[in-house]
XYZ file of C-alpha atoms in Angstrom:
510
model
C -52.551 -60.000 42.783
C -52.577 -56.181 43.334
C -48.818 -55.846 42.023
C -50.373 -57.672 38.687
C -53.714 -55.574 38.366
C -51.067 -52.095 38.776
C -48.867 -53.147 36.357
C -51.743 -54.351 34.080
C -53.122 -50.795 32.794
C -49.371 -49.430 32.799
C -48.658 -52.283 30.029
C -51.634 -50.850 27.893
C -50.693 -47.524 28.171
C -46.997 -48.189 27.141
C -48.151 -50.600 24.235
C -50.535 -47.308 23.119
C -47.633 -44.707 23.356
C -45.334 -47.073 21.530
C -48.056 -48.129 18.644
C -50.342 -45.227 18.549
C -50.108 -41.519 18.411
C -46.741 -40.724 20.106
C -45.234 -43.044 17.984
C -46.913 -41.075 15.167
C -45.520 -37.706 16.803
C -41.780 -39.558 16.919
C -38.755 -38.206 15.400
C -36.622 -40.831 13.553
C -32.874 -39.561 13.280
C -29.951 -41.428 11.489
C -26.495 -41.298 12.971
C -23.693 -43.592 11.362
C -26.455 -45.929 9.666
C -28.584 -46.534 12.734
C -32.381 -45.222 13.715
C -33.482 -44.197 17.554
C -36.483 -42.389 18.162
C -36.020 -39.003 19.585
C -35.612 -38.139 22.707
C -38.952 -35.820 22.958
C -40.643 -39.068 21.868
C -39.523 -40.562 25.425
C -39.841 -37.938 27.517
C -43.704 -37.563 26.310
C -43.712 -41.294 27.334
C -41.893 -40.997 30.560
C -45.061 -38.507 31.097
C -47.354 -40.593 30.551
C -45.851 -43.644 32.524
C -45.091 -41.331 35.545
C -42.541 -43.886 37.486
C -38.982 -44.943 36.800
C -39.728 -48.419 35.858
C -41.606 -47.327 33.388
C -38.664 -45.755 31.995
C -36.551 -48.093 31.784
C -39.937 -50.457 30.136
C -39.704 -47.392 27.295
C -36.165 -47.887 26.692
C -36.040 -51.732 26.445
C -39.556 -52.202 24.344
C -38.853 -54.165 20.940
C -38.821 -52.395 17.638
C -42.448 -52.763 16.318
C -43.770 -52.731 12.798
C -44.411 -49.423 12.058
C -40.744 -48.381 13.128
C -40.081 -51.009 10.682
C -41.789 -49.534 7.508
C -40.471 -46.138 8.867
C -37.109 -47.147 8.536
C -37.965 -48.505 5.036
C -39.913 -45.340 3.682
C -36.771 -43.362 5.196
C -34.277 -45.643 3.342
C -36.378 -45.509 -0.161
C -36.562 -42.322 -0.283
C -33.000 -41.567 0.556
C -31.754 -43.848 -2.131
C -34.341 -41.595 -5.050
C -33.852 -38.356 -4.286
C -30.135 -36.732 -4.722
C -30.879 -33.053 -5.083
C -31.444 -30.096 -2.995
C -31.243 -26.435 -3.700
C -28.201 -25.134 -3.926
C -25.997 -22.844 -6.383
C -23.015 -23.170 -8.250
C -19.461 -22.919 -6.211
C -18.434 -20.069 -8.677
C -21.522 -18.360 -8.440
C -21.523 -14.952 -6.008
C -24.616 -16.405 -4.678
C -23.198 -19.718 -3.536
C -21.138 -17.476 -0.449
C -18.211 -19.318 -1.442
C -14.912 -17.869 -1.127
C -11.962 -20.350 -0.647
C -10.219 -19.972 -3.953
C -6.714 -20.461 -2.500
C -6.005 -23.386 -4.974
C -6.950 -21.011 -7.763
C -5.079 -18.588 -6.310
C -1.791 -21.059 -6.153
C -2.239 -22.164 -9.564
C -2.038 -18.262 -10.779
C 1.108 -18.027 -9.121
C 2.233 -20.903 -10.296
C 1.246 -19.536 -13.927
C 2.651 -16.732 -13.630
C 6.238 -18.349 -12.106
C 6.381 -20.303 -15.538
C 5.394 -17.385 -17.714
C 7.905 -14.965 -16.633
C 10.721 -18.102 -16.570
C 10.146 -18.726 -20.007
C 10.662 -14.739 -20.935
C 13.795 -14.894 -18.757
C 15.012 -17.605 -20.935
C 14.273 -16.195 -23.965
C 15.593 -12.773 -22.832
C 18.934 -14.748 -22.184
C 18.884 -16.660 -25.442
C 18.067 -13.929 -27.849
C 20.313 -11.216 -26.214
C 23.125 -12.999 -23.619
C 23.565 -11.717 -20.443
C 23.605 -7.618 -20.342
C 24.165 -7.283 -16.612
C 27.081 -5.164 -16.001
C 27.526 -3.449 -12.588
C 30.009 -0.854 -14.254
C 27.318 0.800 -16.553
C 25.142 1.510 -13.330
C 28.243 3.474 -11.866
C 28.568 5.578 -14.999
C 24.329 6.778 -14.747
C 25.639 8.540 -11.999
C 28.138 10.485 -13.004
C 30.097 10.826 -15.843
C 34.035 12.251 -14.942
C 35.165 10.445 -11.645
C 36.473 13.503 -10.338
C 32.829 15.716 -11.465
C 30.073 14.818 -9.462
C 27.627 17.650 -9.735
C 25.091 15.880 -8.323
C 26.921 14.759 -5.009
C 27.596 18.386 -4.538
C 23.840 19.667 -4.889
C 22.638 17.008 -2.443
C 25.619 18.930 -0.013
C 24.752 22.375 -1.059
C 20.661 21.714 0.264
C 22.395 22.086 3.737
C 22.686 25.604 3.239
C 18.995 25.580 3.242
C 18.232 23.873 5.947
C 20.287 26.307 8.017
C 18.501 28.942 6.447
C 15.313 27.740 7.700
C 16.095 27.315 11.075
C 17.562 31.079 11.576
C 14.341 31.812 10.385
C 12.057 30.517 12.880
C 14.851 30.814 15.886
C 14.518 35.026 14.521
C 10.555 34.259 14.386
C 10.569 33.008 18.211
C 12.005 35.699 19.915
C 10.338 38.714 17.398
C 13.376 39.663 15.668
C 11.265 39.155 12.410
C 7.733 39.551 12.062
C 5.310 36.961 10.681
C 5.239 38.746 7.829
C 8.399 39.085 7.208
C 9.044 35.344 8.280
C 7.006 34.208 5.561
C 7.908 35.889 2.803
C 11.913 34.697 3.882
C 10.391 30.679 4.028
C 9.045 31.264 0.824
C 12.366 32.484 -0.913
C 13.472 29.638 0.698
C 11.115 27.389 -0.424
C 10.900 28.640 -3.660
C 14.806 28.511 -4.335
C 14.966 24.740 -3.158
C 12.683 24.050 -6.269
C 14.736 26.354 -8.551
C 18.271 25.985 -7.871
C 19.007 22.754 -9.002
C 16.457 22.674 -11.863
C 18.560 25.558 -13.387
C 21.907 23.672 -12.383
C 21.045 20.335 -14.286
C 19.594 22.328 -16.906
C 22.976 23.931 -17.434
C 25.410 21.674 -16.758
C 25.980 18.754 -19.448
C 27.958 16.973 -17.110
C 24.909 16.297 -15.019
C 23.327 12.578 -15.693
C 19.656 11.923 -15.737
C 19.995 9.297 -13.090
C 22.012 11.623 -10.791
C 20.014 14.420 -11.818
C 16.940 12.641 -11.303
C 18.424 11.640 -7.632
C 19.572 15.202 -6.641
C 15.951 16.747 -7.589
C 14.253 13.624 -5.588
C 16.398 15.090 -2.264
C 15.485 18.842 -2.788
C 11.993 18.020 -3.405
C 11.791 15.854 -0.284
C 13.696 18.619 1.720
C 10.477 21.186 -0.129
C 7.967 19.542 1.813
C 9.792 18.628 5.315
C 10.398 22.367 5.310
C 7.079 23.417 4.112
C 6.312 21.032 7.065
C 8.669 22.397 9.539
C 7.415 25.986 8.485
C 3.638 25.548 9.548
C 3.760 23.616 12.355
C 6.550 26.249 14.334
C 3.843 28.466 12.931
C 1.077 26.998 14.697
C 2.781 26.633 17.980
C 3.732 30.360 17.991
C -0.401 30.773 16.974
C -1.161 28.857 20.408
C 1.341 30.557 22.564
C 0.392 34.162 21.545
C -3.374 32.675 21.895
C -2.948 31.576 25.655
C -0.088 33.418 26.396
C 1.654 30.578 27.615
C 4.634 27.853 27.173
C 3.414 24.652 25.242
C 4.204 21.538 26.919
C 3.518 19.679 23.272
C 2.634 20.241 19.814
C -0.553 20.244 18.515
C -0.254 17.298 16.064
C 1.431 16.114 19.823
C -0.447 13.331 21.525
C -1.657 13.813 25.104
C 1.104 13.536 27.240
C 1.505 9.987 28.601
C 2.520 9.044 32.088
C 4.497 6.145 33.082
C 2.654 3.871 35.870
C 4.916 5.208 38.395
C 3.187 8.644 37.729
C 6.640 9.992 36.452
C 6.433 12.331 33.472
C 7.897 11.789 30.315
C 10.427 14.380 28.603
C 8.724 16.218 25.976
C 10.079 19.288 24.043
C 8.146 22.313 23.785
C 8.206 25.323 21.357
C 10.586 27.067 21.160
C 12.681 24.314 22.599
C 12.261 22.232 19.702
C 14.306 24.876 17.223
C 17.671 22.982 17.907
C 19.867 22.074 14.835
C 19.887 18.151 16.325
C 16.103 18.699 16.272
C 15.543 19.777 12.510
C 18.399 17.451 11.462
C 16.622 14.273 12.871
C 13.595 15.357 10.689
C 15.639 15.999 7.946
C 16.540 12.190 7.819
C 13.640 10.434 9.251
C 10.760 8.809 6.903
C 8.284 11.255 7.286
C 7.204 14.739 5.794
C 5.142 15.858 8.573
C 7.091 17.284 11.049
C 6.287 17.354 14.978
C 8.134 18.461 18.030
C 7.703 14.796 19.680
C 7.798 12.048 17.418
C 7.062 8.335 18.373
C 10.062 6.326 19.351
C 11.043 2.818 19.332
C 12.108 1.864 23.031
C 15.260 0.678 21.140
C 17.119 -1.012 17.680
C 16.799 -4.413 17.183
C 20.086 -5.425 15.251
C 18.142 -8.687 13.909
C 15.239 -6.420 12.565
C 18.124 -3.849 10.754
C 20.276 -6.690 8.816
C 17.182 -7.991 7.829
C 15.658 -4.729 5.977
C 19.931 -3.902 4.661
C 19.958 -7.300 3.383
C 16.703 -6.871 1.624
C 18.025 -3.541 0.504
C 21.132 -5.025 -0.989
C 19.568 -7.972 -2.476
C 16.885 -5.707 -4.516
C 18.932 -3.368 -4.985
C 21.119 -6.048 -7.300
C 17.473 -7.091 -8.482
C 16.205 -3.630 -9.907
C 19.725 -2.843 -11.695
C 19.871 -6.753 -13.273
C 16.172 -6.729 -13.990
C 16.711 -3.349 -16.000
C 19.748 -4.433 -17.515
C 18.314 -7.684 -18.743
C 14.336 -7.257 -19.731
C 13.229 -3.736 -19.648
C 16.314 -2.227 -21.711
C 16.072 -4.737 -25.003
C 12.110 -4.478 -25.034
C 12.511 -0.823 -25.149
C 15.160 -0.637 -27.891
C 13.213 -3.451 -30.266
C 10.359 -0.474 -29.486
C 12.219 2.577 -30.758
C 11.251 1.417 -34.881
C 7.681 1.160 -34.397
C 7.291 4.525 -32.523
C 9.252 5.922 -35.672
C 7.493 3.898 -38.182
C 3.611 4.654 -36.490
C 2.829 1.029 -37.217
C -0.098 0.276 -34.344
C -0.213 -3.015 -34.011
C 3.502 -3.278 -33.482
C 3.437 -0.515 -30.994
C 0.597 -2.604 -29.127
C 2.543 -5.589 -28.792
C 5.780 -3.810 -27.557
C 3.609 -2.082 -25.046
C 2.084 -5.252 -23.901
C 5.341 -6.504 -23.426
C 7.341 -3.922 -22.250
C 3.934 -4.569 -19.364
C 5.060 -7.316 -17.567
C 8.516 -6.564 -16.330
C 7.975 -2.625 -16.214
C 5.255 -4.113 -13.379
C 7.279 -6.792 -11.801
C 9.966 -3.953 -11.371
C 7.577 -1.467 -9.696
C 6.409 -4.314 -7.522
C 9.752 -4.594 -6.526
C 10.849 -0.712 -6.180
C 7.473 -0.469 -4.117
C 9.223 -3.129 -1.575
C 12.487 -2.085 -1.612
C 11.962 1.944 -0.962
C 8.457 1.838 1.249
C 8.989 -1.258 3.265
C 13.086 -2.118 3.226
C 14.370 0.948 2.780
C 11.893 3.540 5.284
C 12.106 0.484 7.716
C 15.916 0.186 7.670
C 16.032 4.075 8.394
C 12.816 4.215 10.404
C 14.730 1.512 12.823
C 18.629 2.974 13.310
C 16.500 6.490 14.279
C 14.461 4.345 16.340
C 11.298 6.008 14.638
C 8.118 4.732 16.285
C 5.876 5.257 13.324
C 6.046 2.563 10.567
C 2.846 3.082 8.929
C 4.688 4.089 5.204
C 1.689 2.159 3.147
C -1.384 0.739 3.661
C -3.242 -1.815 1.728
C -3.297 -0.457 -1.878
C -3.474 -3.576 -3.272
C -6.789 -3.959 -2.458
C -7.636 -1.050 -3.670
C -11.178 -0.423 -5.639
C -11.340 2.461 -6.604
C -8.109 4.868 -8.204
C -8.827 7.370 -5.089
C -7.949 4.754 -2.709
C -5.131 3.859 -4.121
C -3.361 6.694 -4.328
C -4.289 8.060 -0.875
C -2.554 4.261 0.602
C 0.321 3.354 -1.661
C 2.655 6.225 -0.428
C 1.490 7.174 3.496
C 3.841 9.988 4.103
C 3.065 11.885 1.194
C -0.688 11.331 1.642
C -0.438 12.818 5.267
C 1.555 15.877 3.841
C -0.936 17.021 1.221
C -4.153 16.329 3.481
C -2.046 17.830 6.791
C -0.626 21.099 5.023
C -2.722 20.940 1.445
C -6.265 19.639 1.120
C -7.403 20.600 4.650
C -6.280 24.504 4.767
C -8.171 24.583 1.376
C -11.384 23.411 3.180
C -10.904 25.614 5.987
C -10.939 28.252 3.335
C -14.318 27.464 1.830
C -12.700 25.135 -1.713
C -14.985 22.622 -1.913
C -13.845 18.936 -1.732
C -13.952 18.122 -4.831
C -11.960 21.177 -6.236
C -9.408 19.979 -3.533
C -9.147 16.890 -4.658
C -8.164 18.321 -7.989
C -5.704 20.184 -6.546
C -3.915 18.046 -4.638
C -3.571 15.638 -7.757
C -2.377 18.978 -9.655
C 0.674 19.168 -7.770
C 1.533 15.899 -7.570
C 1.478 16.116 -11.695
C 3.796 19.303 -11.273
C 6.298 17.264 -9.372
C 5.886 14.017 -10.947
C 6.665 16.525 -14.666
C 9.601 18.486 -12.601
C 11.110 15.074 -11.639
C 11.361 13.351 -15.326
C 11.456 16.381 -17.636
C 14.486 17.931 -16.006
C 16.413 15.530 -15.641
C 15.703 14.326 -18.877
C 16.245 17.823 -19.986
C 13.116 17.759 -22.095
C 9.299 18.392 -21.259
C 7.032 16.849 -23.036
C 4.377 16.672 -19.784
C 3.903 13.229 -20.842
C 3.545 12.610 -16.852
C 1.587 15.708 -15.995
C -1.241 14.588 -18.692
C -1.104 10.995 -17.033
C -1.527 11.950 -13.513
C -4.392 14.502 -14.320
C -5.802 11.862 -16.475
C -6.628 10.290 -12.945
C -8.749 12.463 -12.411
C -12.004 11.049 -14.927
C -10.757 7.673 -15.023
C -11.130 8.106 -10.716
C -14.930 9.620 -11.450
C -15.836 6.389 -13.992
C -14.281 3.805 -11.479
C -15.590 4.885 -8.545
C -19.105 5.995 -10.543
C -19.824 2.448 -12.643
C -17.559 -0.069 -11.549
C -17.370 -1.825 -7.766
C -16.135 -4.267 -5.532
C -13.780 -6.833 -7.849
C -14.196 -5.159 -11.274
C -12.895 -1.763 -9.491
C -9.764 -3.336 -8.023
C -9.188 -5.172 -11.424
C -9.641 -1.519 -13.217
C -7.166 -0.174 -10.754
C -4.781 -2.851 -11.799
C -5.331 -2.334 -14.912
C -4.140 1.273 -14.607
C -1.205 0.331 -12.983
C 0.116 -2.057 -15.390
C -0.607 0.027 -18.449
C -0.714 3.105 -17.689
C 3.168 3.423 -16.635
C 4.391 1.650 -19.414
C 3.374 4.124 -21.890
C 4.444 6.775 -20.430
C 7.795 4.915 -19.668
C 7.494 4.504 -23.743
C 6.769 8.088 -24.570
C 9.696 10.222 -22.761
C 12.106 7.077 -23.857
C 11.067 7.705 -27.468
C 10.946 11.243 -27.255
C 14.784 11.142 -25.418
C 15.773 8.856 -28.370
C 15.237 10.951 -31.042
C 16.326 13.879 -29.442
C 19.817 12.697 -28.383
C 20.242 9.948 -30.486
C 17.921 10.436 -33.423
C 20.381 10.882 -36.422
C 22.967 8.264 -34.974
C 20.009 5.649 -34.896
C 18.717 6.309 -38.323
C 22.504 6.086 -39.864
């Protein structure tokens, strides 16, 4: 009788929770179809039961009727309503961002496009790939090669430079002195063979354009070479002591056995091995320890000398076969001023003058600079960065070519700062001479100057200040492509014209 008159008021008071207000204060959820009541809604019971049977009473009571007409309301209303708020997958609100279907389906556009101008290329004109021609850009008599024989003579200057700082290291020339001699130097490099191809006819434009790439390459590894031996000598007459590493050096690092690693210190570094590894490695900056590789990975080098060869065979076919027609159906329009016909050779001379920089841009920065980078077991293969995200034109040009960025802010933009030129006259300096040499590498060798290239890299300049000033995020990377694809095209269009008619005019016309 006691065991029934305890049990009694815990009945009621389970009923109540169940029926009443903590079923009103339940929390229906839905999981594969099915309804339980929460489990907040049982531990409030298993509060107000306060034993374990009347737990396990909660968790074995019988659906009542207003779990019932829950389930009902909960079902109704499920079946009207279909909306919530939400925006449109396209939308920039929506945070979406998996467009990699999109992104296939451009690819795959763009596969089909350019297959169906190959084609056409090969119907309308046959196949114009002939390794011989490429031989004869080069040079012009097989036993002439004037432009083999510059590349040798820029030895003499090498040489030059290093008597110059070995004389600067022990005082046998003054700093003074030792200037003035690295900028005859300097200056000669720039001159000599611009006067040679400018006098010679036997000189081609490819070669000639090759020969002046080498000396102007040698120009700033010397320029390089010249200031940083320049530095060191500041330091030691500073603290009166023997470097142990330059200063664009790294600390010294220490192996974990505590055992010091060999580094070279000025003037130990003026060595002709020293200056002739610079000479050939892919950099422009020079220091007296570089970063090596521990060692050459023979898998890693045919890799990069097969991609070299293969592209290689790519650029010559590809110029050959699409760039060379467009550009001759182009020549009558140019001469005839008729706009609309120039637009529509521009647009397509577009596509494969891009595709073929794309390629270049792989073969030279990442093939190429690797293949060399690896068999001098260079440790540094940073040669680009990602341009083609680029937006904004500033960007761009300070990640699409590393080692000449790191020259002009090493040796260029940041002396001018140190001598009170604001940052935004640097800026216009530095793209200043890269017009100069991006005019002394086409004009010369072209044996013409129409600064068709100067006037399109200092038109960088405003069209840098209206990119970076109105236009953001995706619409600046999509100006900056923009740039790239039309912007070369007519220049490629102006000194071709302009060549034409100079060397060819009369012969065309007849």
């Amino acid at each position: 009788m006691s065991d029934r008159v305890e049990k009694g008021p815990t009945t009621r008071k389970r009923r109540s929770s169940i029926s009443g207000a903590a079923f009103a204060n339940a929390t229906l959820k839905q999981a594969n179809g099915k309804f339980a009541v929460s489990k907040n809604n049982k531990v409030s019971n298993l509060k107000q039961d306060g034993n374990s049977s009347s737990k396990e009473n909660v968790y074995e009571s019988p659906v009542t009727a207003a779990e019932d007409r829950g389930k009902n309301e909960i079902l109704y209303f499920g079946k009207l309503s279909c909306h919530k708020l939400q925006e449109s997958l396209l939308s920039s609100a929506s945070g979406y961002s998996n467009y990699r279907g999109i992104l296939n389906w451009c690819v795959v556009m763009l596969v089909l496009s350019n297959a169906r101008l190959f084609l056409e290329n090969l119907l309308n004109y046959g196949i114009l790939v002939d390794p011989i021609q490429v031989i004869s850009l080069f040079w012009q008599d097989p036993y002439s090669w004037p432009s083999a024989c510059l590349v040798i003579v820029s030895n003499v200057f090498i040489l030059a430079a290093l008597y110059t700082e070995r004389r600067l290291s022990v005082g046998t020339f003054s700093e003074q002195f030792g200037t003035t001699v690295h900028c005859v130097n300097l200056t000669t490099i720039l001159c000599f063979p611009m006067i040679t191809i400018l006098m010679l006819d036997s000189v081609t434009p490819v070669g000639g354009a090759f020969a002046l790439g080498v000396y102007t390459i040698l120009f700033l590894k010397l320029y390089s070479y010249k200031d940083v031996n320049k530095w060191c000598r500041g330091i030691q007459h500073a603290k009166a002591r023997t470097l142990s590493r330059s200063i664009s050096c790294p600390a010294v690092q220490r192996s974990s056995r505590g055992e010091r690693q060999d580094k070279v210190s000025y003037p130990g570094n003026l060595t002709l091995r020293d200056l002739y590894y610079f000479a050939f490695a892919p950099t422009l900056c020079y220091e007296l320890n570089f970063p090596r590789s521990p060692r050459i990975r023979k898998s890693f080098l045919l890799r990069r000398l097969f991609e070299m060869l293969f592209f290689m065979q790519l650029l010559v076919g590809l110029i050959q076969q699409w760039m060379v027609p467009s550009i001759q159906n182009s020549m009558k329009p140019f001469q005839d001023m008729d706009f609309s016909r120039m637009i529509e050779r521009l647009l397509k001379l577009a596509v494969p003058n891009h595709f073929i920089w794309l390629i270049f841009f792989y073969w030279f920065f990442h093939s190429s600079m690797n293949f060399v980078a690896e068999l001098m077991q260079f440790g540094d293969r940073e040669f680009y960065r990602d341009w083609w995200n680029s937006e904004t034109v500033t960007y761009f040009w300070q990640n699409w070519n590393i080692p000449v960025h790191k020259w002009c802010l090493r040796h260029f933009y940041k002396p001018m700062l140190k001598r009170g030129v604001s940052k935004l006259m640097g800026q216009a300096a530095v793209f200043l001479v890269s017009a100069f040499f991006h005019e002394y590498l086409v004009s010369v060798p072209l044996k013409m100057f129409r600064l068709w290239a100067f006037m399109g890299m200092m038109a960088q300049l405003p069209l840098a200040w209206f990119v970076g000033r109105f236009l953001r995020g995706t619409y600046g990377n999509a100006a900056v492509w923009i740039s790239l694809i039309i912007g070369q095209p007519i220049a490629v269009l102006m000194y071709v014209h302009d060549y034409y008619v100079l060397n060819f005019g009369e012969t065309g016309a007849a």
